[in-house]
Amino acid sequence: METETRINGYERKNLKSGRKLDFISDDEVYLGSLKDRFQKNLQAIKLSKIIEQENRYATKQEQEILNKFSG
C-alpha cells in the first residue's frame, strides 16, 4: 500500500477499494439559519477529521452529514 505525505505533514496511506464513491446530493444544503448552517459545518468538520485519522471512507450515514457542509 502506497503512502503519501500531505502538505500538513500527515502521512496517509492511499486506499484503493475499487468501488465507486458517490456522495449523496442534497439540494437543501444552504437552507436554514446561520446558526443551523454553522452547527452543520462544525459537525461535518469534526467528522471529517475522525474519518481521516481512521484512514477510511465515509459510510452512507456519514456522507449525509458531510454533504451538509456549506463552507
C-alpha positions as a printed NumPy array, in Angstrom:
array([[  0.   ,   0.   ,   0.   ],
       [  1.377,   3.393,  -1.015],
       [  1.724,   6.277,   1.413],
       [  1.789,   9.978,   0.728],
       [  2.851,  12.905,   2.885],
       [  0.333,  15.717,   2.778],
       [  1.029,  19.448,   2.932],
       [  0.105,  19.499,   6.637],
       [  2.793,  16.897,   7.376],
       [  0.47 ,  13.954,   7.966],
       [  1.44 ,  10.716,   6.295],
       [ -1.508,   8.88 ,   4.833],
       [ -1.994,   5.515,   3.128],
       [ -3.673,   5.575,  -0.266],
       [ -6.702,   3.306,  -0.099],
       [ -7.732,   1.533,  -3.268],
       [-11.024,  -0.231,  -2.829],
       [-12.073,  -0.449,  -6.451],
       [-15.571,   0.641,  -5.501],
       [-17.404,   3.654,  -6.819],
       [-17.677,   6.504,  -4.325],
       [-20.758,   8.68 ,  -4.715],
       [-21.79 ,  11.278,  -2.195],
       [-25.482,  11.764,  -1.613],
       [-26.686,  15.054,  -3.047],
       [-28.991,  17.303,  -1.063],
       [-30.406,  20.416,  -2.693],
       [-31.277,  21.898,   0.702],
       [-27.691,  22.317,   1.948],
       [-27.878,  26.114,   2.114],
       [-31.3  ,  26.334,   3.747],
       [-31.623,  27.258,   7.392],
       [-30.391,  29.925,   9.751],
       [-26.749,  30.931,  10.06 ],
       [-26.618,  29.159,  13.424],
       [-28.001,  25.961,  11.889],
       [-25.521,  26.098,   8.989],
       [-22.65 ,  26.779,  11.412],
       [-23.567,  23.733,  13.501],
       [-23.821,  21.507,  10.401],
       [-20.433,  22.772,   9.201],
       [-18.845,  22.144,  12.6  ],
       [-20.291,  18.633,  12.748],
       [-19.009,  17.879,   9.235],
       [-15.514,  19.192,  10.046],
       [-15.246,  17.106,  13.224],
       [-16.473,  14.001,  11.397],
       [-14.056,  14.618,   8.533],
       [-11.128,  14.731,  10.961],
       [-12.213,  11.439,  12.562],
       [-12.552,   9.715,   9.191],
       [ -9.14 ,  10.99 ,   8.101],
       [ -7.491,   9.86 ,  11.365],
       [ -9.034,   6.401,  10.937],
       [ -7.84 ,   6.357,   7.296],
       [-11.128,   5.084,   5.911],
       [-14.008,   6.025,   3.651],
       [-17.185,   7.662,   4.946],
       [-20.235,   5.454,   5.402],
       [-23.523,   6.401,   3.712],
       [-24.751,   7.918,   7.001],
       [-21.518,   9.903,   7.378],
       [-21.765,  11.055,   3.76 ],
       [-25.15 ,  12.597,   4.559],
       [-23.539,  14.63 ,   7.359],
       [-20.53 ,  15.632,   5.237],
       [-22.797,  16.702,   2.391],
       [-24.385,  19.339,   4.64 ],
       [-21.097,  21.272,   4.78 ],
       [-21.718,  24.631,   3.101],
       [-18.378,  26.311,   3.67 ]])
